[in-house]
CSV table of C-alpha atoms and ligand atoms in Angstrom, one decimal:
chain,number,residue,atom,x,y,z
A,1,UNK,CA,114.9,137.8,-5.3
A,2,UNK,CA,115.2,136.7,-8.7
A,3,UNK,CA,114.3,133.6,-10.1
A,4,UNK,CA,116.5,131.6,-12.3
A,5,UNK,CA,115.9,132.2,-15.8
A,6,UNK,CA,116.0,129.2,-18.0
A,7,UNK,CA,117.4,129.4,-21.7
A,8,UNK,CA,114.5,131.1,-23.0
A,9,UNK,CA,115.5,134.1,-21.4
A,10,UNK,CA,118.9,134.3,-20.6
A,11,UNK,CA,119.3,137.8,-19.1
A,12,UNK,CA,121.3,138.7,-16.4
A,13,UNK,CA,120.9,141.6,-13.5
A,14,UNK,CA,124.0,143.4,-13.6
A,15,UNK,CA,125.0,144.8,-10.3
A,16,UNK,CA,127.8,147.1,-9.4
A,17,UNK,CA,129.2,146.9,-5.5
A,18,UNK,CA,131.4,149.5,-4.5
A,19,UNK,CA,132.5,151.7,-1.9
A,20,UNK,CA,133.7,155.4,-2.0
A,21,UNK,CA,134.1,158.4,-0.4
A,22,UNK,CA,131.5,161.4,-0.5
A,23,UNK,CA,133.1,162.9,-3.6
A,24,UNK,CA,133.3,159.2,-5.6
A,25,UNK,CA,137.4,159.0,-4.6
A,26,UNK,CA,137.8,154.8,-4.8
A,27,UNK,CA,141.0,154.7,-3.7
A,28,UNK,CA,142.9,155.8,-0.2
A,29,UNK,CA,146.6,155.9,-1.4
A,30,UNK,CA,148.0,156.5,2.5
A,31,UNK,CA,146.5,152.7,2.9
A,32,UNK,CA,147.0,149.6,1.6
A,33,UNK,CA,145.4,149.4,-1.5
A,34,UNK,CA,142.7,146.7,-0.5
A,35,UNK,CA,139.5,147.4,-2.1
A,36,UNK,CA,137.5,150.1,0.1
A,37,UNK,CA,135.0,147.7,0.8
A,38,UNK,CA,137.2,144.9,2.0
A,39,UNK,CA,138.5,147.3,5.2
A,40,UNK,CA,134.9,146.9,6.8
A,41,UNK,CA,133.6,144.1,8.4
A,42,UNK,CA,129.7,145.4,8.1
A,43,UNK,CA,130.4,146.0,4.5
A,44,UNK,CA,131.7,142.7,4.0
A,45,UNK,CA,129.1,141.2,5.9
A,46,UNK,CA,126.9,143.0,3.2
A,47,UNK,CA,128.9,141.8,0.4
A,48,UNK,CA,128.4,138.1,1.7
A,49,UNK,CA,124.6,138.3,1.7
A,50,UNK,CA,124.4,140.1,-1.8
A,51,UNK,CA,126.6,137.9,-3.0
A,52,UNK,CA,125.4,134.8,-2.1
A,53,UNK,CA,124.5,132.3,-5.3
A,54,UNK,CA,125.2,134.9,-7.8
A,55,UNK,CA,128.0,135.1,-10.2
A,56,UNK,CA,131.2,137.3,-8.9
A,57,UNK,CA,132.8,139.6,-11.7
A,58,UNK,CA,136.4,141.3,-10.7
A,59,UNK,CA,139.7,142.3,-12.7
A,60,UNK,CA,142.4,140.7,-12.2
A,61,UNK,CA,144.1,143.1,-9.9
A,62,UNK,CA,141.0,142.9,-7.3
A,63,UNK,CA,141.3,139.4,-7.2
A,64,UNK,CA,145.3,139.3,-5.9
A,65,UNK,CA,144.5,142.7,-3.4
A,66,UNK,CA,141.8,140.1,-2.2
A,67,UNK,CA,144.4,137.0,-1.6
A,68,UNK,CA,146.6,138.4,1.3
A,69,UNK,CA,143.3,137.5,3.6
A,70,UNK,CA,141.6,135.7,1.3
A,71,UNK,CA,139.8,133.3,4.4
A,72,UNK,CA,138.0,136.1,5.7
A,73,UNK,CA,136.1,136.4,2.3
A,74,UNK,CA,132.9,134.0,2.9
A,75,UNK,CA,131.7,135.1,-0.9
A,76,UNK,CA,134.9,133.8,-1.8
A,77,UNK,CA,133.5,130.2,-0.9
A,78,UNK,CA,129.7,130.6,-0.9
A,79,UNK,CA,129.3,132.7,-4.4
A,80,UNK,CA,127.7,130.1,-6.5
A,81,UNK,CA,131.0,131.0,-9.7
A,82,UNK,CA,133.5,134.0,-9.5
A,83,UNK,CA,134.7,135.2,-12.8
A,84,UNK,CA,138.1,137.2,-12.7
A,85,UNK,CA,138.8,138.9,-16.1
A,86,UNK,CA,142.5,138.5,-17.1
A,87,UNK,CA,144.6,138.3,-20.3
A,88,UNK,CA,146.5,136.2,-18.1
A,89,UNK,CA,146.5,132.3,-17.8
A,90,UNK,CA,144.4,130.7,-15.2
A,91,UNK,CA,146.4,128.4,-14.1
A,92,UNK,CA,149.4,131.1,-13.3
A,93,UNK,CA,146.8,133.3,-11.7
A,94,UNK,CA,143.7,131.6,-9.4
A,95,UNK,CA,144.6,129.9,-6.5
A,96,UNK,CA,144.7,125.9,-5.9
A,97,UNK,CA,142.0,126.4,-3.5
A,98,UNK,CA,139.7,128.6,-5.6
A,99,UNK,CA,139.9,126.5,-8.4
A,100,UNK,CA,136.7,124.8,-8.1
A,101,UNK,CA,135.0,128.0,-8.6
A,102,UNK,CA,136.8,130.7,-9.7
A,103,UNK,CA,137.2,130.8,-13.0
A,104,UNK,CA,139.6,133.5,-15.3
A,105,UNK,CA,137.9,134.5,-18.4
A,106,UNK,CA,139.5,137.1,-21.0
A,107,UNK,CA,136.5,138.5,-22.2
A,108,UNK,CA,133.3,139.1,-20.8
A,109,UNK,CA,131.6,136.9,-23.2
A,110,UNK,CA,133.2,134.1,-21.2
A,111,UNK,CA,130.2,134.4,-18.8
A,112,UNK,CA,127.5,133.9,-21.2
A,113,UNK,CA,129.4,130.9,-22.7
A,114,UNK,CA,129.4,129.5,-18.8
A,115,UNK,CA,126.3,129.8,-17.8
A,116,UNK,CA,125.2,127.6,-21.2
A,117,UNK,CA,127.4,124.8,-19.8
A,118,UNK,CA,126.4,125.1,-16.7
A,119,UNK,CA,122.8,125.1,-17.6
A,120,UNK,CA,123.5,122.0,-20.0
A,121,UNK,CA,124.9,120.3,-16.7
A,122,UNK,CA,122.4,120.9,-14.6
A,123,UNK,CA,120.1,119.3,-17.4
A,124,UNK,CA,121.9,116.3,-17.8
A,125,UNK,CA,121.9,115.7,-14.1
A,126,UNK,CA,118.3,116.4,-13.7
A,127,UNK,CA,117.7,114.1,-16.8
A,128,UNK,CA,119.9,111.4,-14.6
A,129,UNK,CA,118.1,111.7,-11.5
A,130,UNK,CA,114.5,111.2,-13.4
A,131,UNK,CA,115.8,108.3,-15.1
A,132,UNK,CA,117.5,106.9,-11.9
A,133,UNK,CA,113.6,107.0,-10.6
A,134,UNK,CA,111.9,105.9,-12.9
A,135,UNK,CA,114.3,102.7,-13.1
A,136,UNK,CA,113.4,102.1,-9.8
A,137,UNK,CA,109.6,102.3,-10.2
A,138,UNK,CA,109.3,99.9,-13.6
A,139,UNK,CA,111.9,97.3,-11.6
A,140,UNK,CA,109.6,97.3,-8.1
A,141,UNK,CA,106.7,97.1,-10.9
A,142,UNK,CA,107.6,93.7,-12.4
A,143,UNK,CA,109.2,92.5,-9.2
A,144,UNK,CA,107.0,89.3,-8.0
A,145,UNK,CA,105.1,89.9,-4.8
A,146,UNK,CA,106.9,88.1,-1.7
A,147,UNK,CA,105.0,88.4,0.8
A,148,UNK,CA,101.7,88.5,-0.6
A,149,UNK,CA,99.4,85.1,-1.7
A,150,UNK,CA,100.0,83.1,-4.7
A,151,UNK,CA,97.0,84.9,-6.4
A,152,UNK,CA,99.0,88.1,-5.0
A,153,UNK,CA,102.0,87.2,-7.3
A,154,UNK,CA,100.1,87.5,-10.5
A,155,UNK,CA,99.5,91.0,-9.3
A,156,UNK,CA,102.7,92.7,-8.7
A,157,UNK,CA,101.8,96.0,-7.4
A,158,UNK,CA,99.0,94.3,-5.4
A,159,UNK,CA,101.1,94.9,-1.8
A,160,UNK,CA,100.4,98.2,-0.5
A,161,UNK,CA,103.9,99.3,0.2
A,162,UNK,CA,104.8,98.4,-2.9
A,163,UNK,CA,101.8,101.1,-4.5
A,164,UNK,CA,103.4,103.6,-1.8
A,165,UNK,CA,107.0,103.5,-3.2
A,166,UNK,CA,105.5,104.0,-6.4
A,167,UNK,CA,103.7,106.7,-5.7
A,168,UNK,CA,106.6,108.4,-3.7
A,169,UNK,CA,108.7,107.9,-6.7
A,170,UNK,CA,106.3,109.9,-8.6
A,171,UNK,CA,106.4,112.8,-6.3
A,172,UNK,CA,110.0,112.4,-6.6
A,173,UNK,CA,110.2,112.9,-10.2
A,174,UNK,CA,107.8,116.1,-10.0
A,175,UNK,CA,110.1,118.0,-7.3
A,176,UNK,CA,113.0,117.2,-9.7
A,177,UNK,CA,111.1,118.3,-12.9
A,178,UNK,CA,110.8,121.9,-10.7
A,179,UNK,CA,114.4,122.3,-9.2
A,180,UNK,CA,115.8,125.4,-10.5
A,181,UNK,CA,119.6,126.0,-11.3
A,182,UNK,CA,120.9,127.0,-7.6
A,183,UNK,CA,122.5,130.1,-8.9
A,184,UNK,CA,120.8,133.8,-9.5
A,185,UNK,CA,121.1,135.1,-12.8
A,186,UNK,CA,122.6,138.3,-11.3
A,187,UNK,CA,126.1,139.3,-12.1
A,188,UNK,CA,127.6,141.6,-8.9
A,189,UNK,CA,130.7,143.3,-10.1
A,190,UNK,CA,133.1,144.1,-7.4
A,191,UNK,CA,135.7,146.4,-9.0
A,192,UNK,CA,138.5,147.6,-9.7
A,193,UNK,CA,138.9,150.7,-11.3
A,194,UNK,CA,138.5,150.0,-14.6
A,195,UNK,CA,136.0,147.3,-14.1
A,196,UNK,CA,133.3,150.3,-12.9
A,197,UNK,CA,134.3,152.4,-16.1
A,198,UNK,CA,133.5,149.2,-18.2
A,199,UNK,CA,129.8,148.0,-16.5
A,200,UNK,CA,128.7,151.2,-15.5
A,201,UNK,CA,126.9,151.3,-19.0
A,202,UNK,CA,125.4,148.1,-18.5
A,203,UNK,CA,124.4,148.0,-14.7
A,204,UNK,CA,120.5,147.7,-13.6
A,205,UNK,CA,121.7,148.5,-10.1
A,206,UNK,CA,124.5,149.7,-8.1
A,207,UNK,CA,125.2,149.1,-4.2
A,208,UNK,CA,127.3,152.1,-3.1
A,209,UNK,CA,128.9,152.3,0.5
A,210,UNK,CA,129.9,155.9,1.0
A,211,UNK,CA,131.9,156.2,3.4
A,212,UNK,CA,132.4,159.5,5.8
A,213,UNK,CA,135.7,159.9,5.5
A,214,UNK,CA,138.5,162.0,2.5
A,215,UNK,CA,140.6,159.3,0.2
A,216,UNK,CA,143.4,160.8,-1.1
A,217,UNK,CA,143.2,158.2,-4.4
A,218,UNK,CA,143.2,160.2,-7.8
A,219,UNK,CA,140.8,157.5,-9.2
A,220,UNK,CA,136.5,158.2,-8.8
A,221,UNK,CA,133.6,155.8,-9.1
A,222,UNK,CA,132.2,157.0,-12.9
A,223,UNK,CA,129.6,159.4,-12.2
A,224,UNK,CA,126.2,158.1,-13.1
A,225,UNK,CA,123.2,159.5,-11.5
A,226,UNK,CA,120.3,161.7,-13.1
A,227,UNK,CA,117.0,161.7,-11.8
A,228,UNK,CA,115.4,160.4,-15.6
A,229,UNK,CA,117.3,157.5,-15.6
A,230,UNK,CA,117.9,156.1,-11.8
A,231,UNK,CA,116.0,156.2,-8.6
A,232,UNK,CA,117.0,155.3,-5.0
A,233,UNK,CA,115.5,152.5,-3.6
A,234,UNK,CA,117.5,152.3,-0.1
A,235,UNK,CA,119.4,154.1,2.1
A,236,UNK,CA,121.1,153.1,5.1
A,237,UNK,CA,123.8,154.2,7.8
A,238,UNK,CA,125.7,152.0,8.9
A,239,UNK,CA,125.6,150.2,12.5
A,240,UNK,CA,129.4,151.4,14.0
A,241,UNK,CA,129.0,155.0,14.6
A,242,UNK,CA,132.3,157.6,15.4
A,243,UNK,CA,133.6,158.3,18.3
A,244,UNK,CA,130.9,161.6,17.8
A,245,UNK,CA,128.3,159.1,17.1
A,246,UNK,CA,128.1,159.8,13.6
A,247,UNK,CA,127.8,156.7,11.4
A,248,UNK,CA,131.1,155.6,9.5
A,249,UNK,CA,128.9,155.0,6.1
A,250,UNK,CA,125.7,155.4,4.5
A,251,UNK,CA,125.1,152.3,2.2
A,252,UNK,CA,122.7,153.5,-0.7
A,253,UNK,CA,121.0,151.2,-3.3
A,254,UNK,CA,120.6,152.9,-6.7
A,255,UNK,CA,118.3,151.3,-9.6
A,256,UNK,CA,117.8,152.1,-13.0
A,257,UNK,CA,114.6,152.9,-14.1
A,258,UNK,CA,114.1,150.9,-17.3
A,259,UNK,CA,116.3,148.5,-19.1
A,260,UNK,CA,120.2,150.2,-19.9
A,261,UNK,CA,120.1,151.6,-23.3
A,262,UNK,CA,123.5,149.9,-23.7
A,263,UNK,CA,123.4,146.3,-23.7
A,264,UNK,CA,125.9,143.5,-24.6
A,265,UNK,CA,124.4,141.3,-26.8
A,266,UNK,CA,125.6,138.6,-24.4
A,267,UNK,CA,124.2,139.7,-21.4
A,268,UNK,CA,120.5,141.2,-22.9
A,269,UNK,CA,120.2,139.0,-25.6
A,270,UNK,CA,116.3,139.3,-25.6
A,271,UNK,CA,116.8,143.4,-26.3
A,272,UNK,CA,116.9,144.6,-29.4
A,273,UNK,CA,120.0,145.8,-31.1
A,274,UNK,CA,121.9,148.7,-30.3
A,275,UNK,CA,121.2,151.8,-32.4
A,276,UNK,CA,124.6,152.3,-34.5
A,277,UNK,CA,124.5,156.1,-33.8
A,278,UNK,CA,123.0,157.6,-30.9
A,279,UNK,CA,121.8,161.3,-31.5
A,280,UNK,CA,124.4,164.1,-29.9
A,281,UNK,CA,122.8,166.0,-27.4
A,282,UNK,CA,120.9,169.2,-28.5
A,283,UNK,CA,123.3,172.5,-28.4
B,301,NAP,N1,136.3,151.4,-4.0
B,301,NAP,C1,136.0,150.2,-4.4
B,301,NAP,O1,134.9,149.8,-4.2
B,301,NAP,C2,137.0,149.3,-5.0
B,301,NAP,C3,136.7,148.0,-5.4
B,301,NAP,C4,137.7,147.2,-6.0
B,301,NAP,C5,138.9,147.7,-6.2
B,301,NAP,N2,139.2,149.0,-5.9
B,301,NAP,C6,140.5,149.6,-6.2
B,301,NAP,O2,140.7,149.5,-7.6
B,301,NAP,C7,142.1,149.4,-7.8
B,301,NAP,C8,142.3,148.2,-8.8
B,301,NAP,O3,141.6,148.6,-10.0
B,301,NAP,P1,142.3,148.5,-11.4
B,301,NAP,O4,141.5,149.2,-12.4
B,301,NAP,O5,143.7,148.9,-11.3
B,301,NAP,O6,142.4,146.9,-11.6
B,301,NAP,P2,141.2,145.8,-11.8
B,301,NAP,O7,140.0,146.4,-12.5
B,301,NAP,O8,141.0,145.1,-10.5
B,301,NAP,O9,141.9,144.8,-12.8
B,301,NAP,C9,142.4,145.3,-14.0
B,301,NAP,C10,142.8,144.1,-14.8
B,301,NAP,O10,141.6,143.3,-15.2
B,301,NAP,C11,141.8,142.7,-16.5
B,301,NAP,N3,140.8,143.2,-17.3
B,301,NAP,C12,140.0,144.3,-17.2
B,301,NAP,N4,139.1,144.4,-18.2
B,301,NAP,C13,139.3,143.4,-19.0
B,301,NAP,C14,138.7,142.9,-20.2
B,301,NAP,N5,137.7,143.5,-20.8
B,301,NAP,N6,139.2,141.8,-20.8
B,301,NAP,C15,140.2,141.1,-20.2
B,301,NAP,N7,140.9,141.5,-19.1
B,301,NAP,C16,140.4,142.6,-18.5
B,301,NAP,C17,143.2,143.1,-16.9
B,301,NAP,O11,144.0,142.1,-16.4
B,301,NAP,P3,145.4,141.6,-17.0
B,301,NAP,O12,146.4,142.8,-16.8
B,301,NAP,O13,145.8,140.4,-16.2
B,301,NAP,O14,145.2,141.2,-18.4
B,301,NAP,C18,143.4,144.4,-16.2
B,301,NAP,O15,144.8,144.7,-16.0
B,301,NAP,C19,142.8,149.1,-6.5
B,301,NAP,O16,143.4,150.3,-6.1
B,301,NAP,C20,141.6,148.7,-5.6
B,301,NAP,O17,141.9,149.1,-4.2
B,301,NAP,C21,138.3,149.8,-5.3
């Protein structure tokens, strides 16, 4: 798992999740055109767990195939933000009951600016919660001693219990001083279409579902694998097998090698910059 980063180094894990068929086909056009991973509940299951405390990227057209069953979507609620990119307004496009955490954004940069306010927040409140404590520890440090003798009195912290809350207080303010922003500093992008074409560049890892089966849909996941640059780090078949006991996907965890060469200034900020040119490829 990754830890939080602070501001120092604010660089996200950008993950692709997406399902396909064996030749990359992402869409089924004799279905409905949910998202291939939304027709499974293993897959979703999956999706749930990788998702969980990290920030949700989707276009705008993934988000409304997702809201004719929205309920069933646990990442929905338990994804720490959701980001749906849009040129649309928010207001005309997430719904009242997302609103607390799904945000619309028209540009990616929208994320970066985010996370800043969120990590400002989560300052403030820390900052909050010390002072809160330490309020606490200089008041029940001048209080005058009640139960203790008179000499006691001239001795505020003289009572033992008194010493202990102090003391608690302190360990308190320690655990506070280490809490971590509750959210991963992993970006999971679940589709569509032209959401893969856009990241694909940019992702450090890619959860792929390929599913045993022919989709008819003209559109394919963009193709990305060479041995130089990725490697496989999992591979998995799935639990529900077909009526010939073959499995109904194989879920395969790709990861690039080293850093991607293309980087958003917003998302790698602590890479250098991008070369203007990149050399053609040798004839
Ligand atoms: N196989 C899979 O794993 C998978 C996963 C998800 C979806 N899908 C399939 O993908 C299809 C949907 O894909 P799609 O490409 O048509 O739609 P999409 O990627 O879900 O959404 C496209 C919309 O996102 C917004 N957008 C995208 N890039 C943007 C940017 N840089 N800045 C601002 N807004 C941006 C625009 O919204 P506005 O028009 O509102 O401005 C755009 O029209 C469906 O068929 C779905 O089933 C497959």
């Amino acid at each position: 798992m990754n830890e939080p980063v602070s501001k120092k180094d604010p660089s996200f894990e950008i993950t692709l999740f997406t399902a396909m068929d064996q030749t990359g086909r992402m869409r089924n056009s004799q279905e409905s055109d949910r998202p291939l991973w939304d027709n499974n509940p293993e897959i979703i299951k999956e999706l749930n767990r990788i998702a969980f405390r990290k920030i949700i990227l989707m276009g705008r057209k993934t988000y409304e195939l997702l809201l004719h069953d929205a309920t069933k979507h646990v990442f929905l609620n338990d994804a720490a933000i959701i980001f749906v990119l849009t040129k649309k307004r928010g207001d005309e496009l997430i719904k009242k009951e997302h609103t607390s955490h799904v945000y619309a954004i028209n540009a990616l940069e929208g994320i970066r600016n985010f996370w800043w306010l969120l990590e400002e927040a989560f300052e403030e409140k820390r900052r909050q919660k010390i002072t809160a404590c330490r309020k606490v520890q200089n008041d029940w440090r001048k209080k005058p001693e009640t139960t203790g003798t008179k000499e006691n009195s001239e001795s505020p912290m003289s009572n033992p219990k008194d010493k202990e809350l102090v003391e608690q207080l302190e360990k308190t303010i320690d655990s506070i001083e280490q809490e971590k922003i509750p959210i991963q500093p992993e970006i999971v992008v679940l589709g569509g279409v032209s959401l893969y074409q856009e990241m694909i560049d940019y992702a450090t890892a890619i959860y792929a579902f390929l599913i045993h089966a022919e989709f008819t849909g003209e559109e394919k996941f963009p193709l990305f694998f060479n041995e130089q640059d990725w490697e496989i780090k999992g591979e998995m078949d799935s639990k529900e097998k077909d009526s010939n006991g073959y499995p109904l996907f194989t879920s395969i965890t790709y990861r690039r090698k080293a850093q991607p060469e293309k980087h958003l200034p917003f998302f790698r900020p602590d890479l250098p910059p991008l070369p203007v040119e990149k050399e053609k490829s040798k004839k």
